[in-house]
Amino acid sequence: MIYWALPWNAGGQVAGVVRSAISGEEHNRVLRALQLDLLWGMLIAGGAGGVASFIAARRISRPVEQISAAAARVARGDLSVSMPGTYVAELASIGESVQEMAAQLEERGHTIGRQGYEQEAVLASMVEGVLAVDSEERVISLNRAAARLVGANAGDVAGRSLQEVIRNADLRRFASRALESSESIEDDLVLRGDSERVLQARGTALRDARGRSIGAVIVLHDMTHFRHLENIRRDFVANVSHELKTPIASIKGFVETLLEGGIENSHDAERFLRIVAKQADRLNSIIEDLLSLSKIEQSEEARNLSLEPGGIKELIDAAVYDCQSKAADRNISIRVECETGLMGNINARLLEQAVVNLLDNAIQYSEPGASVDISGSRSNGEVTVSVTDRGCGVAPDHLPRLFERFYRVDKARSRKLGGTGLGLSIVKHIVQAHGGRISVQSVLGKGSTFTIHLPA
Ligand code: ADP
């Protein structure tokens, strides 16, 4: 038996005793039943807890997996992600952060892309060539102008070595010097391709925050045209001096001969004076040509040549009239072909001078007895005046330079015929002052056609 007793107090004194008893066998039966109930209770509670945990874990792990997959897609560059909805506040906040990060990356990507396009557009529209190389002398970028200058294709050079892209050794050496130099360097380079080009190169090393060279930028200015103009100017001064010196030397020589007694012999004296007069005329015509050239150039630059509607036929007739006696001397016939009423916006005095110069040359460079044609017409929005001869013609290699001052194919022949070498450049500038152009077609030994094109 198992006994259990409990005193019962009343008024601070034990008033009685509560007593209970149970047999040992009965106690053990109740205890076993209780243990079994407890075990069942624990099993059921454990199972329910497990199921609840599983459900809760699923609810957390699925969005975590989805957020992690979305973050991986963002990392791979796919920025069009959408985050899963979740009840877990912390996960929702992580998801929002990843989405925000993707949006910012996208925005930055757009900005960088736009900046790239802008830079590309700026570089592409530059007249100067720009070449950027890294420290290993590999091309980072080459703009269109640089590609044209060095004869490369701008599209497929990035990452290729300078050696492959640029054939000119001087330019490669310049790039190496720019990479090593602590300051900007400058040099003049000559590129020899189809035509020779003179470049002014400026190279600057690119440095990182620690001052280490990470590459170089080379800017190339095409100076060919300026050098050409410089040469023309230099040649012009030399030519003018030379042209003036020849008649002056001749005048001086004959005057000295006369002073030293040549004047005594009246026959020689007259001959010498005639030569002196001829050389003085020559000096005069050179100076007159130079002055009219400079005047025409001034009004060409200022664009203030006064133009009026005028008849082309009348102009051609007047020029033919001026050349008639010279043509007759050489037994040359001039045929005119021009519709009456053909009008142009012209400065009649100057344009007549241009046509006279062309006719003059056509007569001079034709064999006696030949014929010269002059025609006026309107075609393709232009009024044209063409002078055609059947004379000596001009070889193709002389044609591009024919309109330069003092340029003559055969110097001695031109001088003998009294030419100054300025006639065609005067024609060119008169026509340009009219807003037009001059063209020439010529076959050596067969003849030439010079055409004045004026805007209709
Ligand atoms: P020039 O006073 O020597 O005639 P131009 O400027 O008028 O000077 O002409 C320049 C050169 O062009 C001439 O020296 C000549 O060699 C050549 N030329 C001009 N016109 C003709 C032509 N009609 N036929 C052949 N050669 C010409």
GROMACS .gro file of C-alpha atoms and ligand atoms in nm:
model
  483
    1MET     CA    1   0.000   0.000   0.000
    2ILE     CA    2   0.109   0.359  -0.052
    3TYR     CA    3  -0.016   0.615   0.201
    4TRP     CA    4  -0.041   0.988   0.158
    5ALA     CA    5  -0.132   1.229   0.447
    6LEU     CA    6  -0.168   1.606   0.470
    7PRO     CA    7  -0.223   1.804   0.790
    8TRP     CA    8  -0.521   2.038   0.793
    9ASN     CA    9  -0.451   2.358   0.984
   10ALA     CA   10  -0.710   2.579   1.144
   11GLY     CA   11  -0.631   2.876   1.367
   12GLY     CA   12  -0.259   2.798   1.371
   13GLN     CA   13  -0.319   2.453   1.505
   14VAL     CA   14  -0.349   2.120   1.335
   15ALA     CA   15  -0.721   2.070   1.324
   16GLY     CA   16  -0.712   1.736   1.144
   17VAL     CA   17  -0.540   1.516   0.890
   18VAL     CA   18  -0.640   1.423   0.535
   19ARG     CA   19  -0.527   1.075   0.458
   20SER     CA   20  -0.537   0.865   0.143
   21ALA     CA   21  -0.414   0.525   0.053
   22ILE     CA   22  -0.369   0.326  -0.264
   23SER     CA   23  -0.251  -0.025  -0.322
   24GLY     CA   24   0.092  -0.061  -0.484
   25GLU     CA   25  -0.050  -0.259  -0.778
   26GLU     CA   26  -0.316   0.005  -0.849
   27HIS     CA   27  -0.049   0.282  -0.829
   28ASN     CA   28   0.171   0.111  -1.083
   29ARG     CA   29  -0.122   0.061  -1.326
   30VAL     CA   30  -0.217   0.431  -1.308
   31LEU     CA   31   0.147   0.533  -1.351
   32ARG     CA   32   0.189   0.317  -1.667
   33ALA     CA   33  -0.135   0.455  -1.811
   34LEU     CA   34  -0.010   0.807  -1.743
   35GLN     CA   35   0.330   0.732  -1.906
   36LEU     CA   36   0.158   0.593  -2.216
   37ASP     CA   37  -0.065   0.903  -2.240
   38LEU     CA   38   0.241   1.124  -2.203
   39LEU     CA   39   0.426   0.933  -2.479
   40TRP     CA   40   0.128   0.964  -2.714
   41GLY     CA   41   0.099   1.331  -2.628
   42MET     CA   42   0.468   1.386  -2.702
   43LEU     CA   43   0.448   1.192  -3.029
   44ILE     CA   44   0.144   1.385  -3.147
   45ALA     CA   45   0.293   1.720  -3.036
   46GLY     CA   46   0.629   1.628  -3.202
   47GLY     CA   47   0.457   1.528  -3.528
   48ALA     CA   48   0.244   1.841  -3.536
   49GLY     CA   49   0.552   2.055  -3.457
   50GLY     CA   50   0.746   1.884  -3.736
   51VAL     CA   51   0.470   1.945  -3.989
   52ALA     CA   52   0.437   2.308  -3.876
   53SER     CA   53   0.818   2.357  -3.896
   54PHE     CA   54   0.825   2.198  -4.241
   55ILE     CA   55   0.553   2.432  -4.365
   56ALA     CA   56   0.725   2.735  -4.205
   57ALA     CA   57   1.064   2.631  -4.347
   58ARG     CA   58   0.912   2.591  -4.696
   59ARG     CA   59   0.760   2.935  -4.671
   60ILE     CA   60   1.100   3.086  -4.591
   61SER     CA   61   1.328   2.876  -4.810
   62ARG     CA   62   1.129   2.920  -5.136
   63PRO     CA   63   1.158   3.299  -5.143
   64VAL     CA   64   1.524   3.269  -5.034
   65GLU     CA   65   1.587   3.038  -5.333
   66GLN     CA   66   1.397   3.272  -5.565
   67ILE     CA   67   1.581   3.580  -5.435
   68SER     CA   68   1.914   3.398  -5.469
   69ALA     CA   69   1.827   3.293  -5.829
   70ALA     CA   70   1.721   3.650  -5.909
   71ALA     CA   71   2.047   3.788  -5.761
   72ALA     CA   72   2.241   3.537  -5.975
   73ARG     CA   73   2.052   3.659  -6.287
   74VAL     CA   74   2.134   4.021  -6.196
   75ALA     CA   75   2.499   3.921  -6.157
   76ARG     CA   76   2.487   3.765  -6.507
   77GLY     CA   77   2.355   4.096  -6.644
   78ASP     CA   78   1.983   4.010  -6.677
   79LEU     CA   79   1.838   4.316  -6.509
   80SER     CA   80   1.470   4.251  -6.589
   81VAL     CA   81   1.409   4.054  -6.265
   82SER     CA   82   1.092   4.060  -6.056
   83MET     CA   83   1.107   3.956  -5.691
   84PRO     CA   84   0.867   3.697  -5.537
   85GLY     CA   85   0.620   3.818  -5.276
   86THR     CA   86   0.687   3.693  -4.921
   87TYR     CA   87   0.531   3.728  -4.575
   88VAL     CA   88   0.875   3.736  -4.414
   89ALA     CA   89   0.953   4.104  -4.370
   90GLU     CA   90   1.335   4.061  -4.376
   91LEU     CA   91   1.323   3.856  -4.697
   92ALA     CA   92   1.087   4.106  -4.858
   93SER     CA   93   1.337   4.381  -4.772
   94ILE     CA   94   1.630   4.179  -4.921
   95GLY     CA   95   1.421   4.119  -5.235
   96GLU     CA   96   1.343   4.490  -5.266
   97SER     CA   97   1.713   4.574  -5.224
   98VAL     CA   98   1.811   4.330  -5.502
   99GLN     CA   99   1.540   4.475  -5.728
  100GLU     CA  100   1.654   4.831  -5.647
  101MET     CA  101   2.014   4.727  -5.720
  102ALA     CA  102   1.907   4.583  -6.058
  103ALA     CA  103   1.721   4.906  -6.141
  104GLN     CA  104   2.024   5.116  -6.048
  105LEU     CA  105   2.256   4.891  -6.246
  106GLU     CA  106   2.024   4.929  -6.545
  107GLU     CA  107   2.019   5.308  -6.506
  108ARG     CA  108   2.397   5.318  -6.475
  109GLY     CA  109   2.430   5.089  -6.774
  110HIS     CA  110   2.213   5.328  -6.977
  111THR     CA  111   2.421   5.626  -6.858
  112ILE     CA  112   2.750   5.453  -6.943
  113GLY     CA  113   2.610   5.344  -7.279
  114ARG     CA  114   2.491   5.697  -7.357
  115GLN     CA  115   2.827   5.841  -7.252
  116GLY     CA  116   2.996   5.583  -7.475
  117TYR     CA  117   2.781   5.682  -7.775
  118GLU     CA  118   2.840   6.051  -7.703
  119GLN     CA  119   3.216   5.996  -7.681
  120GLU     CA  120   3.210   5.791  -7.998
  121ALA     CA  121   3.009   6.059  -8.179
  122VAL     CA  122   3.249   6.331  -8.061
  123LEU     CA  123   3.555   6.128  -8.165
  124ALA     CA  124   3.399   6.031  -8.497
  125SER     CA  125   3.314   6.391  -8.586
  126MET     CA  126   3.661   6.521  -8.503
  127VAL     CA  127   3.875   6.637  -8.791
  128GLU     CA  128   4.184   6.539  -8.593
  129GLY     CA  129   4.283   6.176  -8.577
  130VAL     CA  130   4.274   6.030  -8.224
  131LEU     CA  131   4.454   5.708  -8.138
  132ALA     CA  132   4.456   5.558  -7.786
  133VAL     CA  133   4.691   5.272  -7.693
  134ASP     CA  134   4.738   5.077  -7.370
  135SER     CA  135   5.071   5.023  -7.195
  136GLU     CA  136   5.125   4.702  -7.399
  137GLU     CA  137   5.096   4.909  -7.719
  138ARG     CA  138   4.761   4.757  -7.809
  139VAL     CA  139   4.501   4.981  -7.970
  140ILE     CA  140   4.220   5.088  -7.735
  141SER     CA  141   4.044   5.308  -7.987
  142LEU     CA  142   4.105   5.474  -8.322
  143ASN     CA  143   3.863   5.734  -8.454
  144ARG     CA  144   3.752   5.762  -8.816
  145ALA     CA  145   3.992   6.047  -8.901
  146ALA     CA  146   4.292   5.857  -8.760
  147ALA     CA  147   4.186   5.540  -8.942
  148ARG     CA  148   4.169   5.734  -9.269
  149LEU     CA  149   4.512   5.889  -9.207
  150VAL     CA  150   4.687   5.561  -9.121
  151GLY     CA  151   4.490   5.355  -9.374
  152ALA     CA  152   4.323   5.122  -9.118
  153ASN     CA  153   3.965   5.012  -9.058
  154ALA     CA  154   3.840   5.187  -8.741
  155GLY     CA  155   3.590   4.909  -8.668
  156ASP     CA  156   3.820   4.611  -8.615
  157VAL     CA  157   4.139   4.741  -8.457
  158ALA     CA  158   4.052   4.749  -8.085
  159GLY     CA  159   4.277   4.512  -7.893
  160ARG     CA  160   4.516   4.459  -8.184
  161SER     CA  161   4.883   4.548  -8.152
  162LEU     CA  162   5.006   4.879  -8.289
  163GLN     CA  163   5.251   4.686  -8.505
  164GLU     CA  164   4.958   4.518  -8.688
  165VAL     CA  165   4.748   4.831  -8.727
  166ILE     CA  166   5.003   5.100  -8.816
  167ARG     CA  167   5.252   5.044  -9.090
  168ASN     CA  168   5.440   5.370  -9.042
  169ALA     CA  169   5.743   5.303  -8.817
  170ASP     CA  170   5.782   5.672  -8.721
  171LEU     CA  171   5.426   5.684  -8.583
  172ARG     CA  172   5.482   5.359  -8.387
  173ARG     CA  173   5.805   5.499  -8.241
  174PHE     CA  174   5.618   5.820  -8.154
  175ALA     CA  175   5.353   5.617  -7.965
  176SER     CA  176   5.627   5.435  -7.768
  177ARG     CA  177   5.789   5.768  -7.679
  178ALA     CA  178   5.450   5.909  -7.569
  179LEU     CA  179   5.401   5.605  -7.339
  180GLU     CA  180   5.737   5.661  -7.171
  181SER     CA  181   5.739   6.038  -7.158
  182SER     CA  182   5.624   6.223  -6.847
  183GLU     CA  183   5.511   6.524  -7.053
  184SER     CA  184   5.322   6.575  -7.377
  185ILE     CA  185   5.540   6.535  -7.682
  186GLU     CA  186   5.503   6.677  -8.033
  187ASP     CA  187   5.652   6.590  -8.366
  188ASP     CA  188   5.595   6.622  -8.741
  189LEU     CA  189   5.551   6.293  -8.924
  190VAL     CA  190   5.532   6.214  -9.292
  191LEU     CA  191   5.303   5.926  -9.397
  192ARG     CA  192   5.374   5.787  -9.740
  193GLY     CA  193   5.078   5.606  -9.894
  194ASP     CA  194   4.890   5.673 -10.216
  195SER     CA  195   4.975   6.037 -10.152
  196GLU     CA  196   5.220   6.191  -9.906
  197ARG     CA  197   5.059   6.333  -9.591
  198VAL     CA  198   5.229   6.561  -9.339
  199LEU     CA  199   5.097   6.510  -8.984
  200GLN     CA  200   5.156   6.703  -8.668
  201ALA     CA  201   5.139   6.450  -8.385
  202ARG     CA  202   5.086   6.527  -8.015
  203GLY     CA  203   5.117   6.240  -7.767
  204THR     CA  204   5.026   6.234  -7.397
  205ALA     CA  205   5.069   5.943  -7.156
  206LEU     CA  206   4.759   5.829  -6.963
  207ARG     CA  207   4.830   5.774  -6.593
  208ASP     CA  208   4.633   5.599  -6.316
  209ALA     CA  209   4.574   5.744  -5.967
  210ARG     CA  210   4.921   5.627  -5.861
  211GLY     CA  211   5.088   5.796  -6.157
  212ARG     CA  212   5.168   5.474  -6.343
  213SER     CA  213   5.150   5.488  -6.722
  214ILE     CA  214   4.844   5.290  -6.841
  215GLY     CA  215   4.854   5.400  -7.203
  216ALA     CA  216   4.880   5.704  -7.429
  217VAL     CA  217   4.659   5.921  -7.646
  218ILE     CA  218   4.795   6.047  -7.977
  219VAL     CA  219   4.622   6.331  -8.162
  220LEU     CA  220   4.707   6.369  -8.530
  221HIS     CA  221   4.653   6.694  -8.723
  222ASP     CA  222   4.666   6.668  -9.099
  223MET     CA  223   4.893   6.955  -9.201
  224THR     CA  224   4.923   6.853  -9.566
  225HIS     CA  225   4.694   7.130  -9.691
  226PHE     CA  226   4.863   7.399  -9.478
  227ARG     CA  227   5.207   7.282  -9.585
  228HIS     CA  228   5.088   7.288  -9.944
  229LEU     CA  229   4.962   7.647  -9.898
  230GLU     CA  230   5.288   7.744  -9.727
  231ASN     CA  231   5.482   7.596 -10.017
  232ILE     CA  232   5.261   7.777 -10.267
  233ARG     CA  233   5.318   8.105 -10.082
  234ARG     CA  234   5.693   8.046 -10.062
  235ASP     CA  235   5.706   7.942 -10.426
  236PHE     CA  236   5.497   8.247 -10.516
  237VAL     CA  237   5.742   8.490 -10.356
  238ALA     CA  238   6.034   8.309 -10.521
  239ASN     CA  239   5.851   8.304 -10.854
  240VAL     CA  240   5.757   8.673 -10.844
  241SER     CA  241   6.115   8.767 -10.760
  242HIS     CA  242   6.244   8.545 -11.038
  243GLU     CA  243   5.989   8.671 -11.293
  244LEU     CA  244   6.074   9.033 -11.214
  245LYS     CA  245   6.447   8.971 -11.195
  246THR     CA  246   6.479   8.834 -11.548
  247PRO     CA  247   6.351   9.145 -11.735
  248ILE     CA  248   6.524   9.379 -11.487
  249ALA     CA  249   6.859   9.202 -11.541
  250SER     CA  250   6.808   9.229 -11.916
  251ILE     CA  251   6.716   9.602 -11.897
  252LYS     CA  252   7.014   9.667 -11.667
  253GLY     CA  253   7.253   9.482 -11.900
  254PHE     CA  254   7.145   9.671 -12.213
  255VAL     CA  255   7.136  10.011 -12.039
  256GLU     CA  256   7.492   9.950 -11.912
  257THR     CA  257   7.605   9.848 -12.260
  258LEU     CA  258   7.454  10.167 -12.398
  259LEU     CA  259   7.621  10.375 -12.127
  260GLU     CA  260   7.955  10.210 -12.191
  261GLY     CA  261   7.955  10.333 -12.550
  262GLY     CA  262   7.693  10.120 -12.719
  263ILE     CA  263   7.497  10.437 -12.779
  264GLU     CA  264   7.759  10.547 -13.031
  265ASN     CA  265   7.646  10.282 -13.274
  266SER     CA  266   7.299  10.402 -13.364
  267HIS     CA  267   7.191  10.067 -13.517
  268ASP     CA  268   7.286   9.871 -13.203
  269ALA     CA  269   7.149  10.147 -12.979
  270GLU     CA  270   6.806  10.125 -13.139
  271ARG     CA  271   6.806   9.744 -13.117
  272PHE     CA  272   6.907   9.759 -12.747
  273LEU     CA  273   6.643  10.020 -12.670
  274ARG     CA  274   6.377   9.808 -12.839
  275ILE     CA  275   6.480   9.515 -12.615
  276VAL     CA  276   6.469   9.744 -12.311
  277ALA     CA  277   6.120   9.863 -12.411
  278LYS     CA  278   6.002   9.502 -12.462
  279GLN     CA  279   6.135   9.398 -12.119
  280ALA     CA  280   5.972   9.703 -11.960
  281ASP     CA  281   5.642   9.598 -12.124
  282ARG     CA  282   5.692   9.252 -11.982
  283LEU     CA  283   5.752   9.392 -11.633
  284ASN     CA  284   5.440   9.599 -11.678
  285SER     CA  285   5.224   9.307 -11.781
  286ILE     CA  286   5.351   9.091 -11.491
  287ILE     CA  287   5.274   9.367 -11.243
  288GLU     CA  288   4.934   9.436 -11.402
  289ASP     CA  289   4.847   9.066 -11.387
  290LEU     CA  290   4.959   9.046 -11.024
  291LEU     CA  291   4.756   9.351 -10.931
  292SER     CA  292   4.441   9.228 -11.103
  293LEU     CA  293   4.490   8.884 -10.945
  294SER     CA  294   4.518   9.038 -10.600
  295LYS     CA  295   4.209   9.257 -10.659
  296ILE     CA  296   4.003   8.961 -10.778
  297GLU     CA  297   4.119   8.752 -10.482
  298GLN     CA  298   4.016   9.030 -10.244
  299SER     CA  299   3.664   9.053 -10.385
  300GLU     CA  300   3.650   8.672 -10.395
  301GLU     CA  301   3.732   8.656 -10.023
  302ALA     CA  302   3.500   8.943  -9.932
  303ARG     CA  303   3.232   8.795 -10.162
  304ASN     CA  304   3.149   9.147 -10.276
  305LEU     CA  305   3.197   9.117 -10.651
  306SER     CA  306   2.910   9.306 -10.810
  307LEU     CA  307   2.716   9.073 -11.040
  308GLU     CA  308   2.439   9.168 -11.281
  309PRO     CA  309   2.233   8.975 -11.533
  310GLY     CA  310   2.419   8.995 -11.863
  311GLY     CA  311   2.408   8.831 -12.205
  312ILE     CA  312   2.661   8.551 -12.255
  313LYS     CA  313   2.653   8.581 -12.637
  314GLU     CA  314   2.739   8.954 -12.615
  315LEU     CA  315   3.024   8.873 -12.373
  316ILE     CA  316   3.167   8.602 -12.602
  317ASP     CA  317   3.143   8.835 -12.905
  318ALA     CA  318   3.328   9.110 -12.717
  319ALA     CA  319   3.607   8.868 -12.611
  320VAL     CA  320   3.640   8.735 -12.969
  321TYR     CA  321   3.660   9.092 -13.095
  322ASP     CA  322   3.947   9.162 -12.848
  323CYS     CA  323   4.142   8.860 -12.975
  324GLN     CA  324   4.066   8.907 -13.342
  325SER     CA  325   4.393   9.079 -13.440
  326LYS     CA  326   4.607   8.822 -13.254
  327ALA     CA  327   4.410   8.540 -13.421
  328ALA     CA  328   4.451   8.704 -13.761
  329ASP     CA  329   4.830   8.734 -13.705
  330ARG     CA  330   4.842   8.357 -13.661
  331ASN     CA  331   4.584   8.289 -13.930
  332ILE     CA  332   4.355   8.127 -13.676
  333SER     CA  333   3.976   8.128 -13.722
  334ILE     CA  334   3.746   8.153 -13.422
  335ARG     CA  335   3.402   7.988 -13.445
  336VAL     CA  336   3.133   8.102 -13.205
  337GLU     CA  337   2.832   7.894 -13.107
  338CYS     CA  338   2.592   8.041 -12.854
  339GLU     CA  339   2.217   8.082 -12.838
  340THR     CA  340   2.106   8.446 -12.830
  341GLY     CA  341   1.932   8.547 -12.514
  342LEU     CA  342   2.145   8.318 -12.291
  343MET     CA  343   2.182   8.515 -11.967
  344GLY     CA  344   2.408   8.480 -11.666
  345ASN     CA  345   2.461   8.661 -11.338
  346ILE     CA  346   2.800   8.809 -11.422
  347ASN     CA  347   3.053   9.083 -11.382
  348ALA     CA  348   3.085   9.146 -11.756
  349ARG     CA  349   3.422   9.326 -11.743
  350LEU     CA  350   3.598   9.055 -11.539
  351LEU     CA  351   3.433   8.759 -11.710
  352GLU     CA  352   3.531   8.903 -12.048
  353GLN     CA  353   3.891   8.919 -11.922
  354ALA     CA  354   3.869   8.550 -11.823
  355VAL     CA  355   3.732   8.448 -12.165
  356VAL     CA  356   3.998   8.663 -12.339
  357ASN     CA  357   4.271   8.485 -12.139
  358LEU     CA  358   4.133   8.142 -12.245
  359LEU     CA  359   4.104   8.253 -12.610
  360ASP     CA  360   4.451   8.404 -12.592
  361ASN     CA  361   4.599   8.073 -12.476
  362ALA     CA  362   4.398   7.876 -12.732
  363ILE     CA  363   4.542   8.098 -13.010
  364GLN     CA  364   4.892   8.092 -12.864
  365TYR     CA  365   4.916   7.716 -12.820
  366SER     CA  366   4.758   7.629 -13.160
  367GLU     CA  367   4.946   7.581 -13.484
  368PRO     CA  368   4.901   7.865 -13.738
  369GLY     CA  369   4.596   7.806 -13.960
  370ALA     CA  370   4.409   7.602 -13.697
  371SER     CA  371   4.063   7.682 -13.566
  372VAL     CA  372   3.939   7.761 -13.218
  373ASP     CA  373   3.579   7.707 -13.101
  374ILE     CA  374   3.402   7.902 -12.834
  375SER     CA  375   3.055   7.806 -12.718
  376GLY     CA  376   2.807   7.918 -12.455
  377SER     CA  377   2.523   7.700 -12.327
  378ARG     CA  378   2.304   7.617 -12.032
  379SER     CA  379   2.288   7.264 -11.889
  380ASN     CA  380   2.236   7.094 -11.550
  381GLY     CA  381   2.163   7.423 -11.373
  382GLU     CA  382   2.485   7.580 -11.503
  383VAL     CA  383   2.580   7.834 -11.764
  384THR     CA  384   2.898   7.719 -11.935
  385VAL     CA  385   3.145   7.887 -12.167
  386SER     CA  386   3.391   7.649 -12.337
  387VAL     CA  387   3.700   7.730 -12.539
  388THR     CA  388   3.832   7.443 -12.752
  389ASP     CA  389   4.156   7.437 -12.949
  390ARG     CA  390   4.336   7.176 -13.154
  391GLY     CA  391   4.681   7.275 -13.034
  392CYS     CA  392   4.961   7.110 -12.841
  393GLY     CA  393   4.744   6.995 -12.546
  394VAL     CA  394   4.865   6.931 -12.191
  395ALA     CA  395   4.993   6.603 -12.046
  396PRO     CA  396   4.772   6.464 -11.762
  397ASP     CA  397   5.036   6.509 -11.489
  398HIS     CA  398   5.046   6.886 -11.552
  399LEU     CA  399   4.668   6.934 -11.548
  400PRO     CA  400   4.616   6.955 -11.165
  401ARG     CA  401   4.873   7.238 -11.136
  402LEU     CA  402   4.779   7.433 -11.449
  403PHE     CA  403   4.582   7.698 -11.257
  404GLU     CA  404   4.862   7.774 -11.008
  405ARG     CA  405   5.034   8.110 -11.037
  406PHE     CA  406   5.337   8.108 -11.265
  407TYR     CA  407   5.287   7.741 -11.347
  408ARG     CA  408   5.386   7.674 -11.704
  409VAL     CA  409   5.426   7.345 -11.884
  410ASP     CA  410   5.700   7.478 -12.107
  411LYS     CA  411   5.858   7.781 -11.935
  412ALA     CA  412   6.078   7.889 -12.225
  413ARG     CA  413   5.796   7.864 -12.480
  414SER     CA  414   5.552   8.056 -12.259
  415ARG     CA  415   5.803   8.337 -12.199
  416LYS     CA  416   5.890   8.354 -12.568
  417LEU     CA  417   5.521   8.393 -12.645
  418GLY     CA  418   5.500   8.677 -12.389
  419GLY     CA  419   5.304   8.476 -12.129
  420THR     CA  420   5.330   8.567 -11.764
  421GLY     CA  421   5.214   8.230 -11.630
  422LEU     CA  422   4.935   8.411 -11.445
  423GLY     CA  423   4.659   8.399 -11.711
  424LEU     CA  424   4.490   8.077 -11.597
  425SER     CA  425   4.510   8.162 -11.226
  426ILE     CA  426   4.339   8.494 -11.307
  427VAL     CA  427   4.069   8.298 -11.493
  428LYS     CA  428   4.029   8.061 -11.197
  429HIS     CA  429   3.987   8.342 -10.944
  430ILE     CA  430   3.746   8.541 -11.163
  431VAL     CA  431   3.529   8.231 -11.204
  432GLN     CA  432   3.546   8.152 -10.830
  433ALA     CA  433   3.447   8.511 -10.746
  434HIS     CA  434   3.136   8.441 -10.958
  435GLY     CA  435   3.063   8.134 -10.742
  436GLY     CA  436   3.160   7.903 -11.029
  437ARG     CA  437   3.445   7.673 -11.122
  438ILE     CA  438   3.679   7.603 -11.412
  439SER     CA  439   3.752   7.264 -11.564
  440VAL     CA  440   3.990   7.141 -11.831
  441GLN     CA  441   4.003   6.843 -12.060
  442SER     CA  442   4.315   6.798 -12.266
  443VAL     CA  443   4.487   6.538 -12.478
  444LEU     CA  444   4.857   6.585 -12.545
  445GLY     CA  445   4.912   6.668 -12.913
  446LYS     CA  446   4.537   6.683 -12.986
  447GLY     CA  447   4.412   6.995 -12.810
  448SER     CA  448   4.232   7.124 -12.503
  449THR     CA  449   3.891   7.241 -12.385
  450PHE     CA  450   3.873   7.488 -12.096
  451THR     CA  451   3.521   7.531 -11.954
  452ILE     CA  452   3.391   7.804 -11.725
  453HIS     CA  453   3.095   7.678 -11.517
  454LEU     CA  454   2.874   7.946 -11.362
  455PRO     CA  455   2.570   7.890 -11.142
  456ALA     CA  456   2.264   7.954 -11.364
  457ADP     P1  457   5.088   8.170 -11.980
  457ADP     O1  458   5.100   8.316 -11.963
  457ADP     O2  459   5.218   8.100 -11.974
  457ADP     O3  460   5.004   8.129 -12.095
  457ADP     P2  461   4.871   8.066 -11.827
  457ADP     O4  462   4.842   8.071 -11.681
  457ADP     O5  463   4.771   8.128 -11.918
  457ADP     O6  464   5.014   8.125 -11.848
  457ADP     O7  465   4.886   7.915 -11.866
  457ADP     C1  466   4.968   7.832 -11.788
  457ADP     C2  467   5.028   7.722 -11.872
  457ADP     O8  468   4.926   7.634 -11.913
  457ADP     C3  469   5.091   7.770 -11.999
  457ADP     O9  470   5.226   7.806 -11.978
  457ADP     C4  471   5.078   7.650 -12.090
  457ADP    O10  472   5.186   7.564 -12.066
  457ADP     C5  473   4.952   7.583 -12.042
  457ADP     N1  474   4.835   7.615 -12.127
  457ADP     C6  475   4.742   7.708 -12.106
  457ADP     N2  476   4.649   7.707 -12.201
  457ADP     C7  477   4.684   7.610 -12.289
  457ADP     C8  478   4.628   7.560 -12.411
  457ADP     N3  479   4.516   7.609 -12.461
  457ADP     N4  480   4.691   7.458 -12.472
  457ADP     C9  481   4.804   7.406 -12.419
  457ADP     N5  482   4.863   7.450 -12.305
  457ADP    C10  483   4.805   7.551 -12.240
   0.00000   0.00000   0.00000
